[in-house]
mmCIF file of C-alpha atoms and ligand atoms in Angstrom:
data_model
loop_
_atom_site.group_PDB
_atom_site.id
_atom_site.type_symbol
_atom_site.label_atom_id
_atom_site.label_comp_id
_atom_site.label_asym_id
_atom_site.label_seq_id
_atom_site.Cartn_x
_atom_site.Cartn_y
_atom_site.Cartn_z
ATOM 1 C CA MET A 596 -56.203 13.378 -71.748
ATOM 2 C CA THR A 597 -53.760 14.731 -74.160
ATOM 3 C CA ASP A 598 -55.240 16.232 -77.574
ATOM 4 C CA VAL A 599 -54.980 13.600 -80.177
ATOM 5 C CA PHE A 600 -53.681 16.292 -82.630
ATOM 6 C CA SER A 601 -50.889 17.497 -80.084
ATOM 7 C CA SER A 602 -49.562 13.627 -80.066
ATOM 8 C CA LEU A 603 -49.927 12.855 -83.633
ATOM 9 C CA ALA A 604 -46.122 12.898 -84.211
ATOM 10 C CA THR A 605 -46.038 9.557 -82.224
ATOM 11 C CA CYS A 606 -49.487 8.048 -82.638
ATOM 12 C CA ASP A 607 -50.488 4.849 -84.572
ATOM 13 C CA ARG A 608 -51.220 4.758 -88.364
ATOM 14 C CA GLU A 609 -54.876 4.132 -87.930
ATOM 15 C CA THR A 610 -55.365 7.117 -85.840
ATOM 16 C CA THR A 611 -53.483 9.253 -88.523
ATOM 17 C CA ARG A 612 -55.555 7.594 -91.312
ATOM 18 C CA GLN A 613 -58.838 8.454 -89.109
ATOM 19 C CA ILE A 614 -57.706 12.042 -88.583
ATOM 20 C CA ALA A 615 -56.771 12.542 -92.253
ATOM 21 C CA SER A 616 -60.333 11.301 -93.248
ATOM 22 C CA VAL A 617 -61.995 13.675 -90.945
ATOM 23 C CA LEU A 618 -59.725 16.468 -92.449
ATOM 24 C CA HIS A 619 -60.786 15.604 -95.924
ATOM 25 C CA CYS A 620 -64.484 15.479 -94.664
ATOM 26 C CA ARG A 621 -63.993 18.935 -93.277
ATOM 27 C CA ARG A 622 -62.887 20.330 -96.523
ATOM 28 C CA GLN A 623 -65.740 18.589 -98.488
ATOM 29 C CA ASP A 624 -68.463 20.183 -96.240
ATOM 30 C CA PRO A 625 -69.821 23.326 -98.315
ATOM 31 C CA ASP A 626 -70.097 25.815 -95.274
ATOM 32 C CA GLN A 627 -66.618 24.880 -93.996
ATOM 33 C CA TYR A 628 -64.945 25.360 -97.695
ATOM 34 C CA ARG A 629 -66.807 28.666 -98.007
ATOM 35 C CA MET A 630 -65.399 29.891 -94.661
ATOM 36 C CA LEU A 631 -61.854 28.689 -95.734
ATOM 37 C CA ARG A 632 -62.075 30.374 -99.089
ATOM 38 C CA ARG A 633 -63.171 33.620 -97.555
ATOM 39 C CA PHE A 634 -60.276 33.492 -95.277
ATOM 40 C CA LEU A 635 -57.676 32.805 -98.170
ATOM 41 C CA ALA A 636 -59.135 35.818 -100.084
ATOM 42 C CA ALA A 637 -58.174 37.983 -97.272
ATOM 43 C CA VAL A 638 -54.488 36.889 -97.315
ATOM 44 C CA ASP A 639 -51.993 38.165 -99.900
ATOM 45 C CA VAL A 640 -50.668 34.912 -101.149
ATOM 46 C CA THR A 641 -48.619 36.529 -104.026
ATOM 47 C CA ALA A 642 -45.412 37.232 -101.883
ATOM 48 C CA GLY A 643 -43.554 33.928 -101.293
ATOM 49 C CA PRO A 644 -42.658 31.918 -99.853
ATOM 50 C CA LEU A 645 -45.759 30.987 -97.853
ATOM 51 C CA LEU A 646 -45.669 28.832 -94.808
ATOM 52 C CA GLU A 647 -48.372 26.901 -93.462
ATOM 53 C CA ILE A 648 -47.581 25.633 -89.912
ATOM 54 C CA GLY A 649 -49.510 22.357 -89.245
ATOM 55 C CA CYS A 650 -50.473 21.600 -92.798
ATOM 56 C CA GLY A 651 -51.608 17.974 -91.889
ATOM 57 C CA SER A 652 -52.309 16.102 -94.714
ATOM 58 C CA GLY A 653 -52.374 18.969 -96.995
ATOM 59 C CA GLU A 654 -56.229 19.934 -97.369
ATOM 60 C CA LEU A 655 -55.110 23.906 -97.288
ATOM 61 C CA LEU A 656 -51.872 23.375 -99.185
ATOM 62 C CA ALA A 657 -53.698 22.203 -102.273
ATOM 63 C CA ASP A 658 -55.571 25.639 -102.340
ATOM 64 C CA LEU A 659 -52.715 27.651 -101.603
ATOM 65 C CA ALA A 660 -50.395 26.142 -104.475
ATOM 66 C CA ASP A 661 -53.476 26.887 -106.779
ATOM 67 C CA ARG A 662 -53.746 30.265 -105.706
ATOM 68 C CA ALA A 663 -50.137 31.112 -106.006
ATOM 69 C CA PRO A 664 -48.994 28.694 -108.541
ATOM 70 C CA THR A 665 -45.588 30.840 -109.132
ATOM 71 C CA THR A 666 -44.664 31.096 -105.244
ATOM 72 C CA THR A 667 -43.186 28.258 -103.326
ATOM 73 C CA VAL A 668 -45.503 26.795 -100.619
ATOM 74 C CA VAL A 669 -43.926 25.195 -97.538
ATOM 75 C CA GLY A 670 -45.883 23.109 -95.396
ATOM 76 C CA ILE A 671 -44.798 21.942 -91.856
ATOM 77 C CA ASP A 672 -46.308 19.434 -89.718
ATOM 78 C CA HIS A 673 -44.933 17.154 -86.984
ATOM 79 C CA SER A 674 -46.785 14.074 -87.962
ATOM 80 C CA VAL A 675 -44.528 12.394 -90.775
ATOM 81 C CA ASP A 676 -47.317 10.159 -91.783
ATOM 82 C CA LEU A 677 -49.632 13.028 -92.848
ATOM 83 C CA LEU A 678 -47.229 14.874 -94.522
ATOM 84 C CA ARG A 679 -46.712 11.611 -96.597
ATOM 85 C CA MET A 680 -50.330 11.948 -97.146
ATOM 86 C CA ALA A 681 -49.890 15.519 -98.296
ATOM 87 C CA GLY A 682 -47.172 14.439 -100.522
ATOM 88 C CA ARG A 683 -49.219 11.654 -102.178
ATOM 89 C CA SER A 684 -52.048 14.320 -102.689
ATOM 90 C CA GLY A 685 -51.886 18.142 -103.003
ATOM 91 C CA GLY A 686 -48.339 17.886 -102.258
ATOM 92 C CA ALA A 687 -47.429 16.758 -105.566
ATOM 93 C CA ALA A 688 -47.738 20.049 -107.008
ATOM 94 C CA GLU A 689 -44.337 21.526 -108.322
ATOM 95 C CA ASN A 690 -44.333 24.412 -105.892
ATOM 96 C CA ILE A 691 -45.055 22.603 -102.652
ATOM 97 C CA ARG A 692 -42.419 21.638 -100.066
ATOM 98 C CA LEU A 693 -43.017 19.552 -97.266
ATOM 99 C CA LEU A 694 -41.264 19.031 -93.893
ATOM 100 C CA ALA A 695 -41.220 17.660 -90.412
ATOM 101 C CA ALA A 696 -41.195 19.864 -87.861
ATOM 102 C CA ASP A 697 -42.458 21.069 -84.334
ATOM 103 C CA ALA A 698 -44.283 24.447 -84.476
ATOM 104 C CA HIS A 699 -42.654 25.468 -81.255
ATOM 105 C CA ARG A 700 -39.289 24.893 -82.720
ATOM 106 C CA LEU A 701 -39.069 25.871 -86.497
ATOM 107 C CA PRO A 702 -36.017 24.779 -88.585
ATOM 108 C CA PHE A 703 -36.138 28.232 -90.349
ATOM 109 C CA ALA A 704 -33.830 31.240 -90.364
ATOM 110 C CA ALA A 705 -35.662 34.624 -88.545
ATOM 111 C CA GLU A 706 -37.793 36.674 -91.153
ATOM 112 C CA SER A 707 -37.643 33.919 -93.912
ATOM 113 C CA PHE A 708 -41.191 34.037 -94.685
ATOM 114 C CA PRO A 709 -43.422 37.302 -95.876
ATOM 115 C CA THR A 710 -46.717 35.207 -95.367
ATOM 116 C CA VAL A 711 -47.265 32.453 -92.457
ATOM 117 C CA LEU A 712 -50.609 30.630 -92.104
ATOM 118 C CA MET A 713 -52.200 28.558 -89.135
ATOM 119 C CA TYR A 714 -55.677 26.630 -90.062
ATOM 120 C CA THR A 715 -57.115 25.144 -86.858
ATOM 121 C CA LEU A 716 -53.289 24.457 -85.642
ATOM 122 C CA LEU A 717 -53.361 26.867 -82.421
ATOM 123 C CA SER A 718 -56.423 25.129 -80.861
ATOM 124 C CA HIS A 719 -54.358 21.782 -80.673
ATOM 125 C CA THR A 720 -51.046 23.243 -79.460
ATOM 126 C CA PRO A 721 -50.831 23.372 -75.652
ATOM 127 C CA ASP A 722 -48.424 26.364 -75.816
ATOM 128 C CA ILE A 723 -50.087 28.839 -77.829
ATOM 129 C CA ARG A 724 -47.730 31.876 -77.108
ATOM 130 C CA SER A 725 -44.667 29.970 -77.983
ATOM 131 C CA VAL A 726 -46.141 29.229 -81.294
ATOM 132 C CA LEU A 727 -47.138 32.240 -81.668
ATOM 133 C CA ARG A 728 -43.585 33.754 -80.726
ATOM 134 C CA GLU A 729 -42.156 31.281 -83.423
ATOM 135 C CA ALA A 730 -44.391 32.512 -86.026
ATOM 136 C CA HIS A 731 -43.293 35.965 -85.323
ATOM 137 C CA ARG A 732 -39.620 35.146 -85.503
ATOM 138 C CA VAL A 733 -39.646 33.546 -88.946
ATOM 139 C CA CYS A 734 -42.213 36.209 -90.321
ATOM 140 C CA ARG A 735 -40.354 39.020 -92.269
ATOM 141 C CA ARG A 736 -40.861 42.612 -91.114
ATOM 142 C CA GLY A 737 -44.316 43.934 -92.474
ATOM 143 C CA GLY A 738 -45.060 40.063 -93.139
ATOM 144 C CA GLN A 739 -48.435 38.871 -92.531
ATOM 145 C CA LEU A 740 -49.720 36.176 -90.135
ATOM 146 C CA ALA A 741 -52.966 34.722 -91.012
ATOM 147 C CA VAL A 742 -54.920 32.386 -88.541
ATOM 148 C CA LEU A 743 -58.141 30.624 -88.748
ATOM 149 C CA ASP A 744 -59.195 28.300 -85.922
ATOM 150 C CA GLY A 745 -62.349 27.040 -84.201
ATOM 151 C CA ASP A 746 -63.456 28.521 -80.803
ATOM 152 C CA TYR A 747 -64.474 24.961 -79.828
ATOM 153 C CA ALA A 748 -66.151 25.978 -76.504
ATOM 154 C CA SER A 749 -68.824 27.168 -78.755
ATOM 155 C CA THR A 750 -69.662 23.767 -80.132
ATOM 156 C CA ASP A 751 -73.100 23.011 -79.573
ATOM 157 C CA PHE A 752 -75.094 20.256 -80.995
ATOM 158 C CA SER A 753 -78.290 20.624 -78.754
ATOM 159 C CA LEU A 754 -81.837 21.093 -79.448
ATOM 160 C CA GLY A 755 -82.699 21.469 -75.763
ATOM 161 C CA PRO A 756 -81.446 21.427 -72.344
ATOM 162 C CA HIS A 757 -79.786 18.152 -71.373
ATOM 163 C CA ASP A 758 -79.317 17.110 -75.003
ATOM 164 C CA PRO A 759 -77.339 13.806 -75.048
ATOM 165 C CA LEU A 760 -75.616 14.735 -78.225
ATOM 166 C CA ASN A 761 -74.036 17.659 -76.375
ATOM 167 C CA ALA A 762 -72.665 15.013 -73.971
ATOM 168 C CA CYS A 763 -70.967 13.241 -77.201
ATOM 169 C CA VAL A 764 -69.645 17.070 -77.998
ATOM 170 C CA ALA A 765 -68.083 17.331 -74.562
ATOM 171 C CA ALA A 766 -66.308 13.671 -74.858
ATOM 172 C CA TRP A 767 -65.052 14.806 -78.203
ATOM 173 C CA ARG A 768 -63.704 18.061 -77.207
ATOM 174 C CA ALA A 769 -61.907 16.510 -74.303
ATOM 175 C CA ARG A 770 -60.453 14.283 -76.229
ATOM 176 C CA TYR A 771 -59.367 16.160 -79.599
ATOM 177 C CA VAL A 772 -58.921 19.886 -78.402
ATOM 178 C CA VAL A 773 -56.297 21.037 -75.767
ATOM 179 C CA ASN A 774 -57.345 24.750 -76.170
ATOM 180 C CA THR A 775 -60.945 24.897 -76.060
ATOM 181 C CA HIS A 776 -61.246 28.740 -75.041
ATOM 182 C CA ASP A 777 -58.014 30.359 -75.931
ATOM 183 C CA LEU A 778 -58.885 31.504 -79.514
ATOM 184 C CA ARG A 779 -61.113 33.968 -77.670
ATOM 185 C CA ALA A 780 -58.375 35.903 -76.634
ATOM 186 C CA LEU A 781 -56.571 35.448 -80.052
ATOM 187 C CA PRO A 782 -56.061 39.560 -80.561
ATOM 188 C CA ARG A 783 -54.455 39.922 -77.458
ATOM 189 C CA LEU A 784 -52.259 36.812 -78.160
ATOM 190 C CA LEU A 785 -51.177 38.025 -81.064
ATOM 191 C CA GLU A 786 -50.318 41.393 -79.871
ATOM 192 C CA ALA A 787 -48.320 39.607 -77.362
ATOM 193 C CA ALA A 788 -46.215 37.740 -79.809
ATOM 194 C CA GLY A 789 -45.334 41.209 -81.347
ATOM 195 C CA PHE A 790 -47.705 41.299 -84.241
ATOM 196 C CA GLN A 791 -50.061 44.293 -85.305
ATOM 197 C CA LEU A 792 -53.501 43.447 -85.428
ATOM 198 C CA VAL A 793 -55.137 44.297 -88.903
ATOM 199 C CA ARG A 794 -58.464 42.722 -88.786
ATOM 200 C CA THR A 795 -60.387 39.774 -86.879
ATOM 201 C CA GLY A 796 -63.507 38.317 -87.504
ATOM 202 C CA ALA A 797 -65.947 35.437 -86.636
ATOM 203 C CA HIS A 798 -67.880 32.521 -88.515
ATOM 204 C CA ASN A 799 -70.731 30.644 -87.204
ATOM 205 C CA TYR A 800 -70.389 27.252 -88.906
ATOM 206 C CA THR A 801 -74.067 25.517 -88.936
ATOM 207 C CA ALA A 802 -74.061 21.920 -89.881
ATOM 208 C CA THR A 803 -77.295 20.763 -91.486
ATOM 209 C CA HIS A 804 -76.662 17.428 -93.031
ATOM 210 C CA SER A 805 -72.765 17.257 -92.945
ATOM 211 C CA ALA A 806 -70.345 14.297 -92.719
ATOM 212 C CA TYR A 807 -67.905 16.471 -90.869
ATOM 213 C CA ALA A 808 -70.288 17.016 -88.040
ATOM 214 C CA TYR A 809 -71.125 13.347 -87.747
ATOM 215 C CA THR A 810 -67.282 12.625 -87.193
ATOM 216 C CA ILE A 811 -67.699 15.095 -84.082
ATOM 217 C CA VAL A 812 -70.434 13.124 -82.545
ATOM 218 C CA ASP A 813 -69.070 9.693 -83.696
ATOM 219 C CA ARG A 814 -65.540 10.573 -82.258
ATOM 220 C CA GLY A 815 -67.150 11.623 -79.023
ATOM 221 C CA VAL A 816 -69.211 8.415 -78.760
ATOM 222 C CA ASP A 817 -66.190 6.126 -79.540
ATOM 223 C CA THR A 818 -64.296 8.252 -76.815
ATOM 224 C CA MET A 819 -67.051 7.132 -74.281
ATOM 225 C CA LEU A 820 -67.453 3.691 -75.693
ATOM 226 C CA GLY A 821 -63.720 3.226 -75.314
ATOM 227 C CA SER A 822 -63.475 4.420 -71.649
ATOM 228 C CA GLY A 823 -66.583 2.626 -70.700
ATOM 229 C CA THR A 824 -69.021 5.130 -69.851
ATOM 230 C CA ILE A 825 -71.751 3.802 -72.568
ATOM 231 C CA GLY A 826 -72.126 0.527 -74.193
ATOM 232 C CA GLU A 827 -72.482 -0.632 -77.942
ATOM 233 C CA ASP A 828 -76.542 -0.040 -78.080
ATOM 234 C CA LEU A 829 -76.284 3.516 -76.691
ATOM 235 C CA ALA A 830 -73.420 4.438 -79.089
ATOM 236 C CA ARG A 831 -75.208 3.022 -82.044
ATOM 237 C CA SER A 832 -78.340 5.048 -81.082
ATOM 238 C CA LEU A 833 -76.160 8.379 -80.351
ATOM 239 C CA LYS A 834 -74.590 8.037 -83.929
ATOM 240 C CA ASN A 835 -78.153 7.319 -85.533
ATOM 241 C CA GLU A 836 -79.767 10.218 -83.413
ATOM 242 C CA ALA A 837 -77.189 12.838 -85.013
ATOM 243 C CA ARG A 838 -77.969 11.482 -88.597
ATOM 244 C CA ARG A 839 -81.711 11.363 -87.814
ATOM 245 C CA ARG A 840 -81.647 14.956 -86.810
ATOM 246 C CA ALA A 841 -79.997 16.377 -90.140
ATOM 247 C CA ASP A 842 -83.285 14.637 -92.068
ATOM 248 C CA ASP A 843 -85.917 15.858 -89.494
ATOM 249 C CA GLU A 844 -84.726 18.716 -87.767
ATOM 250 C CA GLY A 845 -82.363 19.909 -90.517
ATOM 251 C CA PHE A 846 -79.845 21.065 -87.540
ATOM 252 C CA VAL A 847 -76.720 18.966 -86.612
ATOM 253 C CA GLY A 848 -74.667 21.369 -84.914
ATOM 254 C CA SER A 849 -72.635 24.640 -84.616
ATOM 255 C CA ILE A 850 -69.175 25.765 -84.276
ATOM 256 C CA THR A 851 -67.801 29.423 -83.874
ATOM 257 C CA TYR A 852 -64.547 29.948 -85.807
ATOM 258 C CA ARG A 853 -62.082 32.808 -85.416
ATOM 259 C CA PHE A 854 -60.111 34.479 -87.825
ATOM 260 C CA ALA A 855 -57.346 37.060 -87.582
ATOM 261 C CA LEU A 856 -55.007 38.938 -89.851
ATOM 262 C CA ALA A 857 -51.958 40.428 -88.035
ATOM 263 C CA ARG A 858 -48.503 41.900 -89.553
ATOM 264 C CA ARG A 859 -45.224 41.889 -88.059
ATOM 265 C CA HIS A 860 -43.898 45.565 -87.430
ATOM 266 C CA PRO A 861 -42.057 46.985 -90.276
ATOM 267 C CA SER A 862 -39.218 48.218 -88.561
ATOM 268 C CA PRO A 863 -36.808 47.108 -85.908
ATOM 269 C CA SER A 864 -37.554 49.731 -83.358
ATOM 270 C CA ALA A 865 -41.379 48.911 -83.458
ATOM 271 C CA ALA A 866 -40.778 45.329 -82.982
ATOM 272 C CA GLY A 867 -40.377 45.307 -79.228
ATOM 273 C CA THR A 868 -43.661 46.906 -78.358
ATOM 274 C CA ALA A 869 -45.429 43.773 -77.558
ATOM 275 C CA SER A 870 -48.540 44.440 -75.239
ATOM 276 C CA PRO A 871 -47.689 43.311 -71.835
ATOM 277 C CA ARG A 872 -51.157 42.614 -71.246
ATOM 278 C CA ALA A 873 -51.524 38.873 -72.228
HETATM 279 C C1 SAM B 1051 -56.730 20.297 -87.241
HETATM 280 S S1 SAM B 1051 -55.373 19.568 -87.805
HETATM 281 C C2 SAM B 1051 -54.985 20.831 -89.154
HETATM 282 C C3 SAM B 1051 -54.568 20.417 -90.407
HETATM 283 C C4 SAM B 1051 -54.444 21.221 -91.788
HETATM 284 N N1 SAM B 1051 -54.061 22.521 -91.214
HETATM 285 C C5 SAM B 1051 -55.599 21.318 -92.623
HETATM 286 O O1 SAM B 1051 -55.614 22.173 -93.666
HETATM 287 O O2 SAM B 1051 -56.448 20.299 -92.618
HETATM 288 C C6 SAM B 1051 -53.896 20.038 -87.051
HETATM 289 C C7 SAM B 1051 -52.607 19.736 -87.327
HETATM 290 O O3 SAM B 1051 -51.581 20.525 -86.536
HETATM 291 C C8 SAM B 1051 -50.538 19.514 -86.275
HETATM 292 N N2 SAM B 1051 -49.924 19.827 -85.239
HETATM 293 C C9 SAM B 1051 -50.169 19.698 -83.845
HETATM 294 N N3 SAM B 1051 -49.315 20.259 -82.944
HETATM 295 C C10 SAM B 1051 -48.140 20.535 -83.790
HETATM 296 C C11 SAM B 1051 -46.860 20.858 -83.422
HETATM 297 N N4 SAM B 1051 -46.603 21.243 -82.277
HETATM 298 N N5 SAM B 1051 -46.202 21.142 -84.368
HETATM 299 C C12 SAM B 1051 -46.611 21.034 -85.848
HETATM 300 N N6 SAM B 1051 -47.664 20.264 -86.186
HETATM 301 C C13 SAM B 1051 -48.543 20.162 -85.145
HETATM 302 C C14 SAM B 1051 -51.096 18.050 -86.521
HETATM 303 O O4 SAM B 1051 -50.510 16.965 -86.624
HETATM 304 C C15 SAM B 1051 -52.487 18.398 -87.446
HETATM 305 O O5 SAM B 1051 -51.911 18.067 -88.749
#
């Protein structure tokens, strides 16, 4: 099954609308937003232009434009429909430029950007290495790359063994995340692309009552319903169970997110010393 995000360039309007609503929901989640702000605080956004690869409907772009009002912020995504939505919301800010492009083949000259960001892009691109090589090509010498992404193999919505909500999570992951484990090797992947690692870290996101966490259960349930694995009654019960847990147990689920800040080598001679390990 293909990752929905990796096929957004060609999918129908309804799927795009649903994805935009999930992305918006995620930004409204207080713990998710705290994590995003901490990520942004670690990035020097004063040197422009900034590039976000995989900007979607512009949830992060709006923050970038606010934090760097005098800097040009460029957002690229392969979904024209999501870019249109970005243009209608935060993308209306004067310093934002939006462009439809594939992360594997960026339409920019080498060394165009002092700062490149990716926020939950790599988990959805089948060829992480080629995306990172492209990011390296367009990043200026001495410039920075900042990555924040989900280690979605860690997603756990269980309160005990054989918990049916984890079956929903597994169905969600199979449909929405192509790279379930690769983010664990992010430091090595960055070095292999030619970057020097500056800092890495992880954040444990725990959902208590969270509309975003419900979208994970709901999308997993809808996937199982669509494939005929379960029927309408069980689908309804599983969705209700996630909401009940928020009220009664104070826990819906948790996901580890991984963060990395890296630099492109400042001198041409050092740039070819990518580690051969990954
Ligand atoms: C999980 S969303 C993240 C959106 C955004 N970063 C945000 O702040 O909400 C992943 C995004 O990556 C985009 N994407 C996936 N594969 C891509 C590719 N090969 N080239 C460009 N964009 C891609 C999707 O269209 C989607 O908008």
